mmCIF file of C-alpha atoms in Angstrom:
data_model
loop_
_atom_site.group_PDB
_atom_site.id
_atom_site.type_symbol
_atom_site.label_atom_id
_atom_site.label_comp_id
_atom_site.label_asym_id
_atom_site.label_seq_id
_atom_site.Cartn_x
_atom_site.Cartn_y
_atom_site.Cartn_z
ATOM 1 C CA MET Z 461 0.351 0.422 0.092
ATOM 2 C CA THR Z 462 1.693 2.874 -1.117
ATOM 3 C CA GLU Z 463 2.497 5.783 1.957
ATOM 4 C CA LEU Z 464 -0.454 9.223 2.447
ATOM 5 C CA ARG Z 465 0.595 11.656 3.662
ATOM 6 C CA ILE Z 466 -3.125 14.149 4.509
ATOM 7 C CA VAL Z 467 -2.125 17.867 5.449
ATOM 8 C CA ARG Z 468 -5.187 19.691 6.682
ATOM 9 C CA ALA Z 469 -4.152 23.424 5.964
ATOM 10 C CA GLY Z 470 -7.094 25.097 7.006
ATOM 11 C CA LEU Z 471 -7.686 28.930 4.772
ATOM 12 C CA VAL Z 472 -4.917 29.336 2.243
ATOM 13 C CA PRO Z 473 -4.989 32.038 -0.560
ATOM 14 C CA TYR Z 474 -5.031 30.106 -3.673
ATOM 15 C CA GLU Z 475 -1.697 31.514 -5.497
ATOM 16 C CA GLN Z 476 -0.424 30.495 -1.807
ATOM 17 C CA ALA Z 477 -1.164 27.151 -2.330
ATOM 18 C CA TRP Z 478 -0.104 26.275 -6.538
ATOM 19 C CA ALA Z 479 3.412 27.737 -5.100
ATOM 20 C CA ARG Z 480 2.913 24.765 -2.656
ATOM 21 C CA GLN Z 481 1.800 22.185 -4.723
ATOM 22 C CA ARG Z 482 4.719 22.992 -7.122
ATOM 23 C CA GLU Z 483 7.355 22.228 -4.149
ATOM 24 C CA LEU Z 484 5.707 19.478 -3.195
ATOM 25 C CA HIS Z 485 5.472 17.921 -6.880
ATOM 26 C CA ALA Z 486 8.543 18.269 -7.367
ATOM 27 C CA GLN Z 487 10.005 16.743 -4.375
ATOM 28 C CA ARG Z 488 7.461 14.031 -5.881
ATOM 29 C CA VAL Z 489 9.249 13.960 -8.935
ATOM 30 C CA ALA Z 490 12.449 13.789 -7.576
ATOM 31 C CA GLY Z 491 11.715 10.636 -5.041
ATOM 32 C CA GLU Z 492 12.037 13.406 -2.033
ATOM 33 C CA GLY Z 493 8.407 12.753 -0.709
ATOM 34 C CA PRO Z 494 5.601 10.877 -0.354
ATOM 35 C CA ASP Z 495 2.087 10.885 -2.380
ATOM 36 C CA THR Z 496 0.052 14.349 -0.552
ATOM 37 C CA LEU Z 497 -3.118 15.314 -0.136
ATOM 38 C CA LEU Z 498 -3.526 19.162 1.187
ATOM 39 C CA LEU Z 499 -7.302 19.488 2.096
ATOM 40 C CA LEU Z 500 -8.067 23.207 1.841
ATOM 41 C CA GLU Z 501 -9.804 26.124 1.741
ATOM 42 C CA HIS Z 502 -9.912 29.139 -0.597
ATOM 43 C CA PRO Z 503 -10.473 32.860 0.217
ATOM 44 C CA SER Z 504 -12.984 33.594 -2.313
ATOM 45 C CA VAL Z 505 -11.164 33.235 -6.239
ATOM 46 C CA TYR Z 506 -12.103 32.932 -9.573
ATOM 47 C CA THR Z 507 -9.583 30.699 -12.039
ATOM 48 C CA ALA Z 508 -9.291 29.428 -15.738
ATOM 49 C CA GLY Z 509 -7.907 26.130 -16.620
ATOM 50 C CA LYS Z 510 -6.210 26.353 -19.842
ATOM 51 C CA ARG Z 511 -10.014 25.041 -22.155
ATOM 52 C CA THR Z 512 -11.456 28.954 -20.714
ATOM 53 C CA GLU Z 513 -12.318 31.057 -23.506
ATOM 54 C CA LEU Z 514 -13.233 35.220 -23.236
ATOM 55 C CA HIS Z 515 -16.486 34.689 -23.015
ATOM 56 C CA GLU Z 516 -16.943 32.120 -20.159
ATOM 57 C CA ARG Z 517 -14.963 34.757 -17.501
ATOM 58 C CA PRO Z 518 -16.575 36.483 -14.913
ATOM 59 C CA PHE Z 519 -19.321 38.864 -16.668
ATOM 60 C CA ASP Z 520 -17.599 42.268 -14.946
ATOM 61 C CA GLY Z 521 -14.274 41.905 -15.239
ATOM 62 C CA THR Z 522 -14.203 40.069 -11.622
ATOM 63 C CA PRO Z 523 -9.918 39.245 -10.895
ATOM 64 C CA VAL Z 524 -8.953 35.929 -12.522
ATOM 65 C CA ILE Z 525 -6.418 33.448 -12.298
ATOM 66 C CA ASP Z 526 -5.355 31.615 -15.064
ATOM 67 C CA VAL Z 527 -3.602 28.600 -13.778
ATOM 68 C CA ASP Z 528 -2.108 25.055 -15.635
ATOM 69 C CA ARG Z 529 -4.913 22.710 -15.006
ATOM 70 C CA GLY Z 530 -7.437 20.771 -17.580
ATOM 71 C CA GLY Z 531 -11.053 22.251 -17.613
ATOM 72 C CA LYS Z 532 -12.494 25.797 -18.036
ATOM 73 C CA ILE Z 533 -13.177 27.918 -15.097
ATOM 74 C CA THR Z 534 -14.484 27.950 -11.990
ATOM 75 C CA TRP Z 535 -14.896 29.376 -8.421
ATOM 76 C CA HIS Z 536 -13.173 28.551 -5.399
ATOM 77 C CA GLY Z 537 -13.818 29.984 -1.716
ATOM 78 C CA PRO Z 538 -15.147 29.475 1.642
ATOM 79 C CA GLY Z 539 -17.431 26.543 2.329
ATOM 80 C CA GLN Z 540 -15.549 24.744 -0.427
ATOM 81 C CA LEU Z 541 -13.960 21.888 0.348
ATOM 82 C CA VAL Z 542 -10.318 22.048 -2.340
ATOM 83 C CA GLY Z 543 -8.212 19.124 -2.451
ATOM 84 C CA TYR Z 544 -4.935 18.442 -4.136
ATOM 85 C CA PRO Z 545 -3.728 14.958 -4.817
ATOM 86 C CA ILE Z 546 0.200 15.065 -5.706
ATOM 87 C CA VAL Z 547 0.663 11.574 -5.668
ATOM 88 C CA ALA Z 548 2.463 9.486 -8.207
ATOM 89 C CA LEU Z 549 0.477 7.473 -10.469
ATOM 90 C CA PRO Z 550 1.308 4.074 -12.051
ATOM 91 C CA ASP Z 551 2.627 3.106 -15.830
ATOM 92 C CA PRO Z 552 0.934 3.580 -18.346
ATOM 93 C CA ILE Z 553 0.277 6.981 -17.074
ATOM 94 C CA ASP Z 554 -4.559 6.568 -17.605
ATOM 95 C CA VAL Z 555 -5.790 10.209 -16.360
ATOM 96 C CA VAL Z 556 -9.262 9.754 -17.210
ATOM 97 C CA ALA Z 557 -8.692 6.332 -14.588
ATOM 98 C CA TYR Z 558 -7.699 8.753 -11.914
ATOM 99 C CA VAL Z 559 -10.461 11.420 -12.460
ATOM 100 C CA ARG Z 560 -12.806 8.251 -12.375
ATOM 101 C CA ARG Z 561 -10.835 7.794 -9.166
ATOM 102 C CA LEU Z 562 -11.364 11.384 -7.505
ATOM 103 C CA GLU Z 563 -15.144 11.373 -8.899
ATOM 104 C CA GLU Z 564 -15.519 7.889 -7.392
ATOM 105 C CA ALA Z 565 -14.627 8.930 -4.336
ATOM 106 C CA LEU Z 566 -17.049 11.767 -4.260
ATOM 107 C CA ILE Z 567 -20.081 10.314 -5.333
ATOM 108 C CA GLU Z 568 -19.257 7.665 -2.605
ATOM 109 C CA VAL Z 569 -18.978 11.104 0.125
ATOM 110 C CA CYS Z 570 -22.260 12.548 -1.018
ATOM 111 C CA ALA Z 571 -23.397 9.380 -0.413
ATOM 112 C CA GLY Z 572 -22.899 8.961 2.512
ATOM 113 C CA PHE Z 573 -24.556 12.469 2.997
ATOM 114 C CA GLY Z 574 -27.960 11.258 1.953
ATOM 115 C CA LEU Z 575 -27.342 12.601 -1.340
ATOM 116 C CA ALA Z 576 -27.669 10.158 -4.481
ATOM 117 C CA THR Z 577 -25.540 12.071 -7.081
ATOM 118 C CA GLY Z 578 -23.393 10.200 -10.468
ATOM 119 C CA ARG Z 579 -21.262 11.330 -13.578
ATOM 120 C CA VAL Z 580 -22.613 12.337 -16.271
ATOM 121 C CA GLU Z 581 -21.066 11.743 -20.034
ATOM 122 C CA GLY Z 582 -18.507 13.568 -21.025
ATOM 123 C CA ARG Z 583 -18.458 15.968 -18.386
ATOM 124 C CA SER Z 584 -16.250 16.088 -15.650
ATOM 125 C CA GLY Z 585 -17.386 16.033 -11.903
ATOM 126 C CA VAL Z 586 -19.785 14.420 -10.044
ATOM 127 C CA TRP Z 587 -23.093 15.666 -10.625
ATOM 128 C CA VAL Z 588 -26.827 15.366 -9.125
ATOM 129 C CA ALA Z 589 -29.582 14.036 -11.561
ATOM 130 C CA ALA Z 590 -32.083 16.669 -13.602
ATOM 131 C CA GLU Z 591 -35.373 16.027 -12.561
ATOM 132 C CA GLY Z 592 -38.477 18.542 -13.005
ATOM 133 C CA THR Z 593 -37.599 21.712 -14.382
ATOM 134 C CA ARG Z 594 -34.672 21.750 -12.552
ATOM 135 C CA PRO Z 595 -31.190 20.545 -15.190
ATOM 136 C CA GLU Z 596 -27.720 18.196 -14.049
ATOM 137 C CA ARG Z 597 -26.088 20.344 -11.599
ATOM 138 C CA LYS Z 598 -22.867 19.634 -10.373
ATOM 139 C CA VAL Z 599 -21.490 19.562 -6.328
ATOM 140 C CA ALA Z 600 -18.245 18.349 -6.926
ATOM 141 C CA ALA Z 601 -15.202 20.484 -10.267
ATOM 142 C CA ILE Z 602 -12.422 18.022 -11.056
ATOM 143 C CA GLY Z 603 -9.718 19.839 -12.893
ATOM 144 C CA VAL Z 604 -6.336 18.141 -12.848
ATOM 145 C CA ARG Z 605 -2.515 18.229 -14.365
ATOM 146 C CA VAL Z 606 -0.735 15.018 -14.954
ATOM 147 C CA ALA Z 607 3.557 16.678 -15.090
ATOM 148 C CA ARG Z 608 6.300 13.814 -15.035
ATOM 149 C CA GLY Z 609 3.772 10.973 -13.626
ATOM 150 C CA VAL Z 610 2.861 13.124 -11.001
ATOM 151 C CA THR Z 611 -0.661 14.484 -10.162
ATOM 152 C CA MET Z 612 -1.436 18.385 -9.417
ATOM 153 C CA HIS Z 613 -4.522 20.025 -8.539
ATOM 154 C CA GLY Z 614 -7.466 18.114 -8.441
ATOM 155 C CA PHE Z 615 -11.518 18.901 -6.795
ATOM 156 C CA ALA Z 616 -13.319 20.652 -4.912
ATOM 157 C CA LEU Z 617 -16.771 19.136 -3.561
ATOM 158 C CA ASN Z 618 -19.445 22.222 -2.849
ATOM 159 C CA CYS Z 619 -20.187 21.943 1.039
ATOM 160 C CA ASP Z 620 -21.695 25.344 1.969
ATOM 161 C CA PRO Z 621 -20.134 28.215 0.198
ATOM 162 C CA ASP Z 622 -21.976 31.476 -1.584
ATOM 163 C CA MET Z 623 -23.855 30.446 -4.204
ATOM 164 C CA THR Z 624 -24.017 33.584 -5.480
ATOM 165 C CA ALA Z 625 -20.448 33.418 -6.732
ATOM 166 C CA PHE Z 626 -20.775 30.935 -9.805
ATOM 167 C CA ALA Z 627 -23.693 33.312 -10.315
ATOM 168 C CA ASN Z 628 -20.861 35.350 -12.383
ATOM 169 C CA MET Z 629 -19.309 33.493 -15.389
ATOM 170 C CA ILE Z 630 -20.085 30.169 -17.283
ATOM 171 C CA PRO Z 631 -18.884 27.076 -14.126
ATOM 172 C CA CYS Z 632 -17.012 24.794 -15.745
ATOM 173 C CA GLY Z 633 -17.801 26.918 -19.547
ATOM 174 C CA ILE Z 634 -21.231 24.487 -19.236
ATOM 175 C CA PRO Z 635 -24.749 26.925 -19.970
ATOM 176 C CA ASP Z 636 -27.040 24.410 -19.866
ATOM 177 C CA ALA Z 637 -26.518 22.964 -16.373
ATOM 178 C CA GLY Z 638 -26.464 24.286 -13.059
ATOM 179 C CA VAL Z 639 -24.054 23.999 -9.751
ATOM 180 C CA THR Z 640 -25.208 23.539 -6.590
ATOM 181 C CA SER Z 641 -23.986 21.972 -2.761
ATOM 182 C CA LEU Z 642 -24.312 19.479 -0.237
ATOM 183 C CA SER Z 643 -26.154 21.808 2.095
ATOM 184 C CA ALA Z 644 -28.827 22.853 -0.777
ATOM 185 C CA GLU Z 645 -29.554 19.763 -1.879
ATOM 186 C CA LEU Z 646 -30.253 18.451 1.323
ATOM 187 C CA GLY Z 647 -31.743 21.101 3.084
ATOM 188 C CA ARG Z 648 -29.400 22.043 6.214
ATOM 189 C CA ASP Z 649 -26.058 23.789 6.716
ATOM 190 C CA VAL Z 650 -23.327 21.357 5.610
ATOM 191 C CA PRO Z 651 -19.736 22.891 6.572
ATOM 192 C CA VAL Z 652 -16.641 21.580 5.322
ATOM 193 C CA ALA Z 653 -15.525 20.724 8.967
ATOM 194 C CA GLU Z 654 -18.084 18.333 8.481
ATOM 195 C CA ALA Z 655 -16.935 16.865 5.196
ATOM 196 C CA ILE Z 656 -13.763 16.624 5.911
ATOM 197 C CA ASP Z 657 -13.336 13.752 7.722
ATOM 198 C CA PRO Z 658 -15.823 11.483 5.216
ATOM 199 C CA VAL Z 659 -13.671 12.507 2.287
ATOM 200 C CA GLU Z 660 -9.927 12.444 2.952
ATOM 201 C CA LYS Z 661 -10.681 8.336 4.418
ATOM 202 C CA ALA Z 662 -12.860 8.511 0.799
ATOM 203 C CA ILE Z 663 -10.035 10.064 -0.844
ATOM 204 C CA ARG Z 664 -6.951 8.101 0.790
ATOM 205 C CA ALA Z 665 -9.396 4.594 -0.276
ATOM 206 C CA VAL Z 666 -9.095 5.154 -3.528
ATOM 207 C CA LEU Z 667 -5.363 6.365 -3.865
ATOM 208 C CA THR Z 668 -3.671 4.615 -1.811
ATOM 209 C CA LEU Z 669 -4.851 1.137 -3.708
#
Protein backbone atom coordinates (compact mmCIF):
# COMPACT_ATOMS: atom_id res chain seq x y z
CA MET A 1 0.00 0.00 0.00
CA THR A 2 1.30 3.48 -0.90
CA GLU A 3 1.95 6.03 1.81
CA LEU A 4 -0.31 9.10 1.58
CA ARG A 5 0.47 12.11 3.75
CA ILE A 6 -2.59 14.23 4.58
CA VAL A 7 -2.18 17.97 5.20
CA ARG A 8 -5.22 19.85 6.49
CA ALA A 9 -4.09 23.38 5.74
CA GLY A 10 -7.17 25.45 6.65
CA LEU A 11 -7.85 28.67 4.72
CA VAL A 12 -5.03 29.30 2.22
CA PRO A 13 -4.84 31.99 -0.52
CA TYR A 14 -4.99 30.30 -3.94
CA GLU A 15 -1.60 31.42 -5.22
CA GLN A 16 0.09 30.34 -1.97
CA ALA A 17 -1.49 26.87 -2.27
CA TRP A 18 -0.48 26.67 -5.94
CA ALA A 19 3.14 27.43 -5.01
CA ARG A 20 2.98 24.74 -2.32
CA GLN A 21 1.65 22.27 -4.89
CA ARG A 22 4.59 23.02 -7.19
CA GLU A 23 7.05 22.44 -4.34
CA LEU A 24 5.47 19.12 -3.39
CA HIS A 25 5.26 18.10 -7.06
CA ALA A 26 8.98 18.73 -7.58
CA GLN A 27 9.81 16.75 -4.44
CA ARG A 28 7.62 13.84 -5.51
CA VAL A 29 9.09 13.77 -9.03
CA ALA A 30 12.57 13.73 -7.50
CA GLY A 31 11.60 10.90 -5.16
CA GLU A 32 12.24 13.13 -2.14
CA GLY A 33 8.74 13.13 -0.65
CA PRO A 34 5.66 10.92 -0.28
CA ASP A 35 2.34 11.19 -2.07
CA THR A 36 0.49 14.08 -0.41
CA LEU A 37 -3.13 15.21 -0.20
CA LEU A 38 -3.70 18.88 0.64
CA LEU A 39 -7.18 19.58 2.03
CA LEU A 40 -8.07 23.25 2.40
CA GLU A 41 -10.35 26.18 1.64
CA HIS A 42 -9.55 29.28 -0.39
CA PRO A 43 -10.60 32.89 0.02
CA SER A 44 -12.94 33.78 -2.86
CA VAL A 45 -11.16 33.47 -6.23
CA TYR A 46 -11.85 32.55 -9.85
CA THR A 47 -9.40 30.25 -11.64
CA ALA A 48 -9.35 29.46 -15.34
CA GLY A 49 -8.03 26.24 -16.83
CA LYS A 50 -6.37 26.07 -20.23
CA ARG A 51 -9.60 25.57 -22.19
CA THR A 52 -11.43 28.63 -20.79
CA GLU A 53 -12.83 30.93 -23.45
CA LEU A 54 -13.22 34.69 -23.15
CA HIS A 55 -17.03 34.68 -22.97
CA GLU A 56 -16.96 32.22 -20.04
CA ARG A 57 -15.06 34.60 -17.76
CA PRO A 58 -16.76 36.80 -15.11
CA PHE A 59 -19.08 39.33 -16.67
CA ASP A 60 -18.06 42.22 -14.40
CA GLY A 61 -14.27 42.16 -14.79
CA THR A 62 -13.59 40.25 -11.55
CA PRO A 63 -9.92 39.15 -11.55
CA VAL A 64 -9.19 35.60 -12.70
CA ILE A 65 -6.05 33.51 -12.06
CA ASP A 66 -5.02 31.52 -15.14
CA VAL A 67 -3.72 28.09 -14.12
CA ASP A 68 -2.10 25.09 -15.80
CA ARG A 69 -4.79 22.51 -15.03
CA GLY A 70 -7.25 21.02 -17.47
CA GLY A 71 -10.83 22.15 -17.65
CA LYS A 72 -12.31 25.61 -17.77
CA ILE A 73 -13.22 28.37 -15.31
CA THR A 74 -14.42 27.76 -11.79
CA TRP A 75 -14.79 29.54 -8.46
CA HIS A 76 -13.17 28.65 -5.16
CA GLY A 77 -14.12 30.14 -1.83
CA PRO A 78 -15.10 29.56 1.80
CA GLY A 79 -17.54 26.70 2.28
CA GLN A 80 -15.94 24.67 -0.50
CA LEU A 81 -13.60 21.81 0.41
CA VAL A 82 -10.69 21.72 -2.03
CA GLY A 83 -8.37 18.73 -2.36
CA TYR A 84 -5.02 18.67 -4.14
CA PRO A 85 -3.55 15.17 -4.43
CA ILE A 86 0.14 15.28 -5.38
CA VAL A 87 0.58 11.61 -6.22
CA ALA A 88 2.71 9.52 -8.56
CA LEU A 89 0.53 7.56 -10.98
CA PRO A 90 1.48 4.01 -11.94
CA ASP A 91 2.75 3.20 -15.44
CA PRO A 92 1.20 3.27 -17.93
CA ILE A 93 -0.20 6.68 -16.98
CA ASP A 94 -4.00 6.74 -17.27
CA VAL A 95 -5.29 10.22 -16.44
CA VAL A 96 -8.92 9.35 -17.18
CA ALA A 97 -8.82 6.42 -14.75
CA TYR A 98 -7.34 8.72 -12.09
CA VAL A 99 -10.16 11.27 -12.58
CA ARG A 100 -12.72 8.46 -12.37
CA ARG A 101 -11.23 7.36 -9.03
CA LEU A 102 -11.61 10.87 -7.62
CA GLU A 103 -15.20 10.97 -8.87
CA GLU A 104 -15.89 7.57 -7.32
CA ALA A 105 -14.62 8.78 -3.94
CA LEU A 106 -16.75 11.94 -3.99
CA ILE A 107 -19.86 10.05 -5.15
CA GLU A 108 -19.36 7.81 -2.10
CA VAL A 109 -19.01 10.86 0.18
CA CYS A 110 -22.26 12.37 -1.15
CA ALA A 111 -24.04 9.02 -0.67
CA GLY A 112 -22.88 9.02 2.94
CA PHE A 113 -24.72 12.31 3.42
CA GLY A 114 -27.83 10.86 1.80
CA LEU A 115 -27.37 12.58 -1.58
CA ALA A 116 -27.53 10.44 -4.73
CA THR A 117 -25.01 11.62 -7.33
CA GLY A 118 -23.28 10.21 -10.37
CA ARG A 119 -21.36 10.98 -13.53
CA VAL A 120 -22.52 12.74 -16.70
CA GLU A 121 -21.26 11.41 -20.02
CA GLY A 122 -18.61 13.71 -21.47
CA ARG A 123 -18.37 15.91 -18.36
CA SER A 124 -16.02 15.48 -15.42
CA GLY A 125 -17.08 15.96 -11.83
CA VAL A 126 -19.91 14.70 -9.64
CA TRP A 127 -23.49 15.50 -10.56
CA VAL A 128 -27.02 15.48 -9.19
CA ALA A 129 -29.42 14.18 -11.86
CA ALA A 130 -31.95 16.46 -13.56
CA GLU A 131 -35.45 16.38 -12.10
CA GLY A 132 -38.58 18.23 -13.20
CA THR A 133 -37.57 21.70 -14.34
CA ARG A 134 -34.16 21.50 -12.62
CA PRO A 135 -31.19 20.68 -14.87
CA GLU A 136 -28.24 18.47 -13.98
CA ARG A 137 -26.29 20.14 -11.19
CA LYS A 138 -22.59 19.77 -10.39
CA VAL A 139 -21.78 19.40 -6.69
CA ALA A 140 -18.06 18.64 -7.12
CA ALA A 141 -15.68 19.85 -9.83
CA ILE A 142 -12.50 18.10 -10.91
CA GLY A 143 -9.59 19.58 -12.86
CA VAL A 144 -6.16 17.95 -12.87
CA ARG A 145 -2.74 18.16 -14.43
CA VAL A 146 -0.24 15.33 -14.70
CA ALA A 147 3.40 16.20 -15.32
CA ARG A 148 6.28 13.72 -15.23
CA GLY A 149 3.87 11.11 -13.90
CA VAL A 150 2.81 13.13 -10.84
CA THR A 151 -0.59 14.79 -10.38
CA MET A 152 -1.43 18.39 -9.44
CA HIS A 153 -4.66 20.34 -8.83
CA GLY A 154 -7.63 18.13 -8.01
CA PHE A 155 -11.22 18.51 -6.80
CA ALA A 156 -13.59 20.98 -5.15
CA LEU A 157 -16.67 19.82 -3.22
CA ASN A 158 -19.33 22.46 -2.58
CA CYS A 159 -20.34 22.07 1.07
CA ASP A 160 -21.97 25.36 2.08
CA PRO A 161 -20.44 28.11 -0.08
CA ASP A 162 -22.10 31.34 -1.19
CA MET A 163 -23.57 30.01 -4.42
CA THR A 164 -24.08 33.49 -5.89
CA ALA A 165 -20.38 33.44 -6.84
CA PHE A 166 -21.21 30.96 -9.59
CA ALA A 167 -23.82 33.28 -11.12
CA ASN A 168 -21.10 35.68 -12.30
CA MET A 169 -19.63 33.41 -14.98
CA ILE A 170 -20.31 30.21 -16.91
CA PRO A 171 -18.99 27.59 -14.46
CA CYS A 172 -16.78 25.00 -16.11
CA GLY A 173 -17.94 26.41 -19.46
CA ILE A 174 -21.27 24.54 -19.24
CA PRO A 175 -24.21 26.88 -19.95
CA ASP A 176 -26.96 24.22 -19.87
CA ALA A 177 -26.39 22.81 -16.38
CA GLY A 178 -26.36 24.13 -12.85
CA VAL A 179 -24.06 24.18 -9.83
CA THR A 180 -25.19 23.10 -6.40
CA SER A 181 -23.93 22.24 -2.91
CA LEU A 182 -24.49 19.58 -0.28
CA SER A 183 -26.32 22.14 1.85
CA ALA A 184 -28.62 23.25 -1.01
CA GLU A 185 -29.54 19.68 -1.95
CA LEU A 186 -29.98 18.34 1.57
CA GLY A 187 -31.86 21.34 2.97
CA ARG A 188 -29.51 21.69 5.94
CA ASP A 189 -26.13 23.27 6.55
CA VAL A 190 -23.25 20.92 5.76
CA PRO A 191 -20.05 22.81 6.61
CA VAL A 192 -16.56 21.85 5.46
CA ALA A 193 -15.81 20.69 9.01
CA GLU A 194 -18.47 17.99 8.64
CA ALA A 195 -17.30 16.85 5.21
CA ILE A 196 -13.53 16.76 5.68
CA ASP A 197 -13.33 13.43 7.56
CA PRO A 198 -15.41 11.44 5.03
CA VAL A 199 -13.60 13.10 2.11
CA GLU A 200 -10.18 12.25 3.56
CA LYS A 201 -11.24 8.64 4.16
CA ALA A 202 -12.73 8.19 0.67
CA ILE A 203 -9.84 9.83 -1.21
CA ARG A 204 -7.29 7.86 0.81
CA ALA A 205 -9.11 4.64 -0.13
CA VAL A 206 -8.95 5.29 -3.90
CA LEU A 207 -5.39 6.65 -3.91
CA THR A 208 -3.76 3.90 -1.85
CA LEU A 209 -5.14 0.91 -3.76
